[in-house]
Amino acid sequence: MNKNDWTRFLATLTKFNRKKVDHIEFELVAENLRRGAIRITDLQLQEGEQVTVAIPNTAEWFQPVYGTLDETSTAVGGDVYLGDQPRVFENVKNRFYNIVGRGHEAIVIPNVYETDFSNVLTTTVVDITLYAKNDFDLLRISTNYGGYVDEYERVYPDEPEHPLNKRYSREFFFEGGAAGSEIRLWGSKNEATINGVPANRASRTLNVGGGMLKIKRQLFMGLPYGSNRIRIEFYKLVNGKMRDTGIGFWGIVELIQWQEGKSKP
């Protein structure tokens, strides 16, 4: 049974519109039903005259995709591989990260099924964990899609091409931390913290020295199907302005992939 086999029913309740709902009694009448099963998934109440779209639980419509990268898939024997030969690093220990950078970097994250690229996946939230190698005064994690704002919106009007004068479709700001800080931006758990302390998600303005940065809602990162880019920008306050001073970082990017599946029995 797939999602196209479900029917959505709407009804308007006006008799008790000034009272809170204590409980609901639901009666179902089915006619001309010879055999089969009837399943009811969700009941949603909302105020107002306009009906918004319902968002189903992903467990009903999607199923997770599991896969493991097989580093021997291109081996032809011994230490010989098809195509370009892998680099060999000596004396590497505790390599528990998959991203590393310095200053402003755009990292490429694939949301593809590694053994079959034709296997279409759904948009996936991303869990990003970063460790700063230096003290920093501002961190922005964003998509790589955006553009410079109009003159009246610039953070630093006298420096049109400053990176903070450019805004992106999805952005999340952290207001500084010390070297060694663990920064989490986990879309899967709606968690944004520095060393376990929740990030500021309420403010709509940030003090960035000689300017005031106006921000919209803090947003987590998501990846549509394919290869995508996430920007990481560490800033240090220098002479009254936020600058890219080459602050180093390393970290881990994780995502749980999903594809269209069938509803639970």
CSV table of C-alpha atoms in Angstrom, one decimal:
chain,number,residue,atom,x,y,z
A,1,MET,CA,0.0,0.0,0.0
A,2,ASN,CA,1.6,3.3,-1.0
A,3,LYS,CA,0.7,6.9,-0.2
A,4,ASN,CA,-1.5,7.3,-3.3
A,5,ASP,CA,-3.9,4.8,-1.8
A,6,TRP,CA,-4.8,7.1,1.1
A,7,THR,CA,-7.7,9.6,1.1
A,8,ARG,CA,-7.8,12.8,3.0
A,9,PHE,CA,-11.2,13.9,4.5
A,10,LEU,CA,-11.9,17.4,5.7
A,11,ALA,CA,-14.7,18.8,7.9
A,12,THR,CA,-15.5,22.1,9.5
A,13,LEU,CA,-16.4,22.3,13.2
A,14,THR,CA,-18.2,25.5,14.3
A,15,LYS,CA,-20.5,24.5,17.2
A,16,PHE,CA,-17.8,24.6,19.9
A,17,ASN,CA,-15.4,27.1,18.4
A,18,ARG,CA,-14.9,28.9,21.7
A,19,LYS,CA,-14.1,25.9,23.8
A,20,LYS,CA,-11.0,23.8,24.2
A,21,VAL,CA,-11.1,20.2,22.9
A,22,ASP,CA,-11.3,17.7,25.7
A,23,HIS,CA,-11.7,14.5,23.7
A,24,ILE,CA,-12.9,13.4,20.3
A,25,GLU,CA,-15.2,10.5,19.4
A,26,PHE,CA,-14.8,9.2,15.9
A,27,GLU,CA,-17.3,6.9,14.1
A,28,LEU,CA,-16.5,5.3,10.8
A,29,VAL,CA,-19.2,3.9,8.4
A,30,ALA,CA,-18.1,1.8,5.4
A,31,GLU,CA,-20.5,0.7,2.7
A,32,ASN,CA,-20.1,-2.0,0.1
A,33,LEU,CA,-16.9,-3.3,1.7
A,34,ARG,CA,-16.4,-6.9,0.8
A,35,ARG,CA,-13.0,-7.5,2.3
A,36,GLY,CA,-9.8,-5.6,3.1
A,37,ALA,CA,-8.6,-3.3,5.8
A,38,ILE,CA,-9.2,0.3,6.8
A,39,ARG,CA,-6.4,2.2,8.5
A,40,ILE,CA,-6.6,5.7,10.0
A,41,THR,CA,-3.3,7.4,10.4
A,42,ASP,CA,-3.7,11.0,11.7
A,43,LEU,CA,-6.3,13.5,13.0
A,44,GLN,CA,-5.4,17.2,12.8
A,45,LEU,CA,-7.3,20.1,14.3
A,46,GLN,CA,-6.4,23.7,13.3
A,47,GLU,CA,-8.0,27.1,13.7
A,48,GLY,CA,-9.1,29.4,10.9
A,49,GLU,CA,-10.9,29.0,7.6
A,50,GLN,CA,-8.0,27.9,5.4
A,51,VAL,CA,-6.8,24.3,5.4
A,52,THR,CA,-3.0,23.8,5.2
A,53,VAL,CA,-1.3,20.8,3.9
A,54,ALA,CA,-0.8,17.8,6.2
A,55,ILE,CA,2.8,16.6,6.7
A,56,PRO,CA,2.8,12.8,7.2
A,57,ASN,CA,5.1,11.0,9.5
A,58,THR,CA,8.1,9.9,7.4
A,59,ALA,CA,7.8,6.4,9.0
A,60,GLU,CA,4.5,6.0,7.1
A,61,TRP,CA,5.8,6.9,3.6
A,62,PHE,CA,9.6,6.4,3.6
A,63,GLN,CA,12.1,3.8,4.5
A,64,PRO,CA,15.7,4.2,5.5
A,65,VAL,CA,18.5,3.2,3.1
A,66,TYR,CA,21.5,1.5,4.5
A,67,GLY,CA,24.8,1.1,2.8
A,68,THR,CA,28.5,0.7,3.5
A,69,LEU,CA,31.3,2.0,1.4
A,70,ASP,CA,33.3,-1.0,0.1
A,71,GLU,CA,36.9,0.2,-0.4
A,72,THR,CA,37.7,-3.2,-2.0
A,73,SER,CA,35.1,-2.9,-4.8
A,74,THR,CA,37.7,-1.6,-7.3
A,75,ALA,CA,40.5,-3.9,-6.2
A,76,VAL,CA,42.0,-6.2,-8.8
A,77,GLY,CA,44.5,-7.9,-6.5
A,78,GLY,CA,47.0,-7.1,-3.9
A,79,ASP,CA,47.3,-3.3,-3.5
A,80,VAL,CA,46.3,-2.5,-7.1
A,81,TYR,CA,43.0,-0.8,-7.9
A,82,LEU,CA,41.1,0.2,-11.0
A,83,GLY,CA,41.6,3.9,-12.1
A,84,ASP,CA,43.6,6.2,-9.9
A,85,GLN,CA,45.5,4.5,-7.1
A,86,PRO,CA,44.6,5.5,-3.5
A,87,ARG,CA,47.0,7.5,-1.5
A,88,VAL,CA,48.7,5.7,1.4
A,89,PHE,CA,49.2,7.7,4.6
A,90,GLU,CA,51.7,6.3,7.2
A,91,ASN,CA,51.3,6.4,10.9
A,92,VAL,CA,47.7,7.7,10.9
A,93,LYS,CA,45.9,7.2,14.2
A,94,ASN,CA,42.4,8.0,15.4
A,95,ARG,CA,41.1,9.3,12.1
A,96,PHE,CA,37.5,9.8,13.2
A,97,TYR,CA,36.5,12.8,11.0
A,98,ASN,CA,35.4,13.3,7.4
A,99,ILE,CA,35.8,17.1,7.0
A,100,VAL,CA,38.7,19.4,7.7
A,101,GLY,CA,39.4,23.0,6.7
A,102,ARG,CA,40.7,26.4,7.6
A,103,GLY,CA,38.8,29.7,7.4
A,104,HIS,CA,36.0,29.9,4.9
A,105,GLU,CA,35.4,26.6,3.2
A,106,ALA,CA,32.7,25.0,1.0
A,107,ILE,CA,32.5,21.3,1.6
A,108,VAL,CA,30.8,18.8,-0.9
A,109,ILE,CA,28.4,16.3,0.7
A,110,PRO,CA,26.9,13.6,-1.5
A,111,ASN,CA,23.3,12.5,-0.9
A,112,VAL,CA,23.5,9.5,-3.3
A,113,TYR,CA,23.3,5.8,-2.9
A,114,GLU,CA,26.9,4.9,-3.4
A,115,THR,CA,26.4,1.6,-5.2
A,116,ASP,CA,23.6,2.7,-7.5
A,117,PHE,CA,23.3,6.5,-8.4
A,118,SER,CA,20.0,5.9,-10.1
A,119,ASN,CA,18.4,5.0,-6.7
A,120,VAL,CA,16.6,8.3,-6.0
A,121,LEU,CA,16.7,9.5,-2.4
A,122,THR,CA,14.6,12.1,-0.6
A,123,THR,CA,15.8,15.3,0.8
A,124,THR,CA,17.8,14.5,4.0
A,125,VAL,CA,18.6,16.6,7.1
A,126,VAL,CA,22.3,16.8,8.0
A,127,ASP,CA,24.1,16.4,11.3
A,128,ILE,CA,27.2,18.6,11.5
A,129,THR,CA,29.8,18.4,14.3
A,130,LEU,CA,32.7,20.8,14.3
A,131,TYR,CA,35.7,21.3,16.5
A,132,ALA,CA,37.4,24.7,16.3
A,133,LYS,CA,41.2,24.8,16.5
A,134,ASN,CA,41.3,28.5,17.5
A,135,ASP,CA,39.1,31.0,19.4
A,136,PHE,CA,36.4,32.5,17.2
A,137,ASP,CA,33.9,35.3,17.4
A,138,LEU,CA,31.3,34.2,14.9
A,139,LEU,CA,30.5,31.0,12.9
A,140,ARG,CA,28.1,30.8,10.0
A,141,ILE,CA,27.0,27.4,8.5
A,142,SER,CA,25.0,27.8,5.4
A,143,THR,CA,24.1,26.4,2.0
A,144,ASN,CA,26.2,27.6,-1.0
A,145,TYR,CA,23.3,29.3,-2.7
A,146,GLY,CA,22.9,33.0,-2.2
A,147,GLY,CA,23.9,36.5,-3.2
A,148,TYR,CA,24.9,40.0,-2.0
A,149,VAL,CA,22.1,42.0,-0.4
A,150,ASP,CA,21.0,45.5,-1.4
A,151,GLU,CA,23.0,48.5,-0.3
A,152,TYR,CA,20.6,49.4,2.6
A,153,GLU,CA,20.9,45.9,4.0
A,154,ARG,CA,24.6,45.6,4.1
A,155,VAL,CA,26.3,44.8,7.4
A,156,TYR,CA,29.4,46.8,6.4
A,157,PRO,CA,28.2,49.5,3.8
A,158,ASP,CA,31.7,50.7,3.1
A,159,GLU,CA,32.9,47.2,2.1
A,160,PRO,CA,30.3,45.9,-0.5
A,161,GLU,CA,32.1,42.6,-1.1
A,162,HIS,CA,32.5,41.6,2.6
A,163,PRO,CA,31.3,38.0,3.1
A,164,LEU,CA,28.7,39.0,5.6
A,165,ASN,CA,27.1,41.2,3.0
A,166,LYS,CA,26.2,38.0,1.2
A,167,ARG,CA,23.3,35.9,2.4
A,168,TYR,CA,22.3,32.3,1.7
A,169,SER,CA,19.1,30.4,1.4
A,170,ARG,CA,19.7,28.6,4.7
A,171,GLU,CA,21.9,29.9,7.4
A,172,PHE,CA,22.7,29.2,11.1
A,173,PHE,CA,24.9,31.5,13.2
A,174,PHE,CA,26.9,30.7,16.4
A,175,GLU,CA,28.1,33.7,18.4
A,176,GLY,CA,31.6,32.6,19.1
A,177,GLY,CA,33.5,30.1,21.2
A,178,ALA,CA,36.9,29.0,22.5
A,179,ALA,CA,39.5,26.8,20.8
A,180,GLY,CA,38.5,23.2,21.1
A,181,SER,CA,34.8,23.9,21.3
A,182,GLU,CA,32.5,21.2,20.1
A,183,ILE,CA,29.8,22.7,17.8
A,184,ARG,CA,26.7,20.7,16.9
A,185,LEU,CA,24.2,21.5,14.3
A,186,TRP,CA,22.1,18.4,14.2
A,187,GLY,CA,19.0,18.6,12.0
A,188,SER,CA,17.9,15.1,13.0
A,189,LYS,CA,17.5,16.1,16.7
A,190,ASN,CA,16.8,19.8,16.2
A,191,GLU,CA,19.9,20.5,18.3
A,192,ALA,CA,22.3,23.4,18.0
A,193,THR,CA,24.9,23.7,20.8
A,194,ILE,CA,28.4,24.8,21.7
A,195,ASN,CA,29.9,22.5,24.3
A,196,GLY,CA,26.4,21.4,25.2
A,197,VAL,CA,25.1,25.0,25.7
A,198,PRO,CA,22.1,25.8,23.4
A,199,ALA,CA,22.9,28.3,20.7
A,200,ASN,CA,21.0,31.6,20.4
A,201,ARG,CA,18.0,30.9,18.2
A,202,ALA,CA,15.8,33.8,19.3
A,203,SER,CA,17.7,36.9,18.3
A,204,ARG,CA,17.2,38.5,14.9
A,205,THR,CA,20.2,40.8,15.1
A,206,LEU,CA,23.8,40.0,16.0
A,207,ASN,CA,26.5,42.5,17.0
A,208,VAL,CA,29.4,42.1,14.6
A,209,GLY,CA,31.6,44.9,15.7
A,210,GLY,CA,31.2,47.9,13.5
A,211,GLY,CA,27.9,46.6,12.1
A,212,MET,CA,24.7,45.0,13.0
A,213,LEU,CA,23.9,41.7,11.3
A,214,LYS,CA,20.1,41.2,10.7
A,215,ILE,CA,19.2,37.5,10.5
A,216,LYS,CA,16.0,35.6,9.8
A,217,ARG,CA,15.0,32.3,11.4
A,218,GLN,CA,18.0,30.1,12.3
A,219,LEU,CA,17.8,27.1,9.9
A,220,PHE,CA,19.3,23.6,9.9
A,221,MET,CA,20.9,22.1,6.8
A,222,GLY,CA,19.2,19.7,4.4
A,223,LEU,CA,20.4,18.0,1.2
A,224,PRO,CA,18.3,17.2,-1.8
A,225,TYR,CA,19.3,14.2,-3.9
A,226,GLY,CA,22.7,14.5,-5.5
A,227,SER,CA,26.0,16.2,-4.5
A,228,ASN,CA,25.6,19.4,-2.5
A,229,ARG,CA,27.7,22.1,-0.9
A,230,ILE,CA,27.7,23.4,2.6
A,231,ARG,CA,29.6,26.6,3.6
A,232,ILE,CA,31.5,26.9,6.8
A,233,GLU,CA,32.7,30.4,7.8
A,234,PHE,CA,34.7,31.1,11.0
A,235,TYR,CA,35.2,34.8,11.8
A,236,LYS,CA,37.5,36.7,14.2
A,237,LEU,CA,36.8,40.3,15.2
A,238,VAL,CA,39.7,42.5,13.8
A,239,ASN,CA,39.7,46.3,14.1
A,240,GLY,CA,35.9,46.4,14.5
A,241,LYS,CA,35.0,44.0,11.7
A,242,MET,CA,34.6,40.3,11.4
A,243,ARG,CA,37.4,38.8,9.3
A,244,ASP,CA,38.4,35.4,7.9
A,245,THR,CA,41.7,34.9,9.8
A,246,GLY,CA,42.1,31.2,8.8
A,247,ILE,CA,40.7,29.6,11.9
A,248,GLY,CA,41.1,25.8,11.6
A,249,PHE,CA,38.5,23.2,12.2
A,250,TRP,CA,37.8,19.5,11.7
A,251,GLY,CA,34.6,17.5,12.2
A,252,ILE,CA,32.0,15.0,11.2
A,253,VAL,CA,29.1,15.2,8.8
A,254,GLU,CA,26.4,12.5,9.0
A,255,LEU,CA,23.1,11.9,7.4
A,256,ILE,CA,20.4,9.2,7.4
A,257,GLN,CA,19.2,8.6,3.9
A,258,TRP,CA,15.6,7.8,3.0
A,259,GLN,CA,13.8,6.7,-0.1
A,260,GLU,CA,10.1,6.3,-0.9
A,261,GLY,CA,8.8,3.1,0.5
A,262,LYS,CA,5.6,1.5,1.7
A,263,SER,CA,3.5,2.2,4.8
A,264,LYS,CA,3.9,0.2,7.9
A,265,PRO,CA,1.5,-2.8,8.2
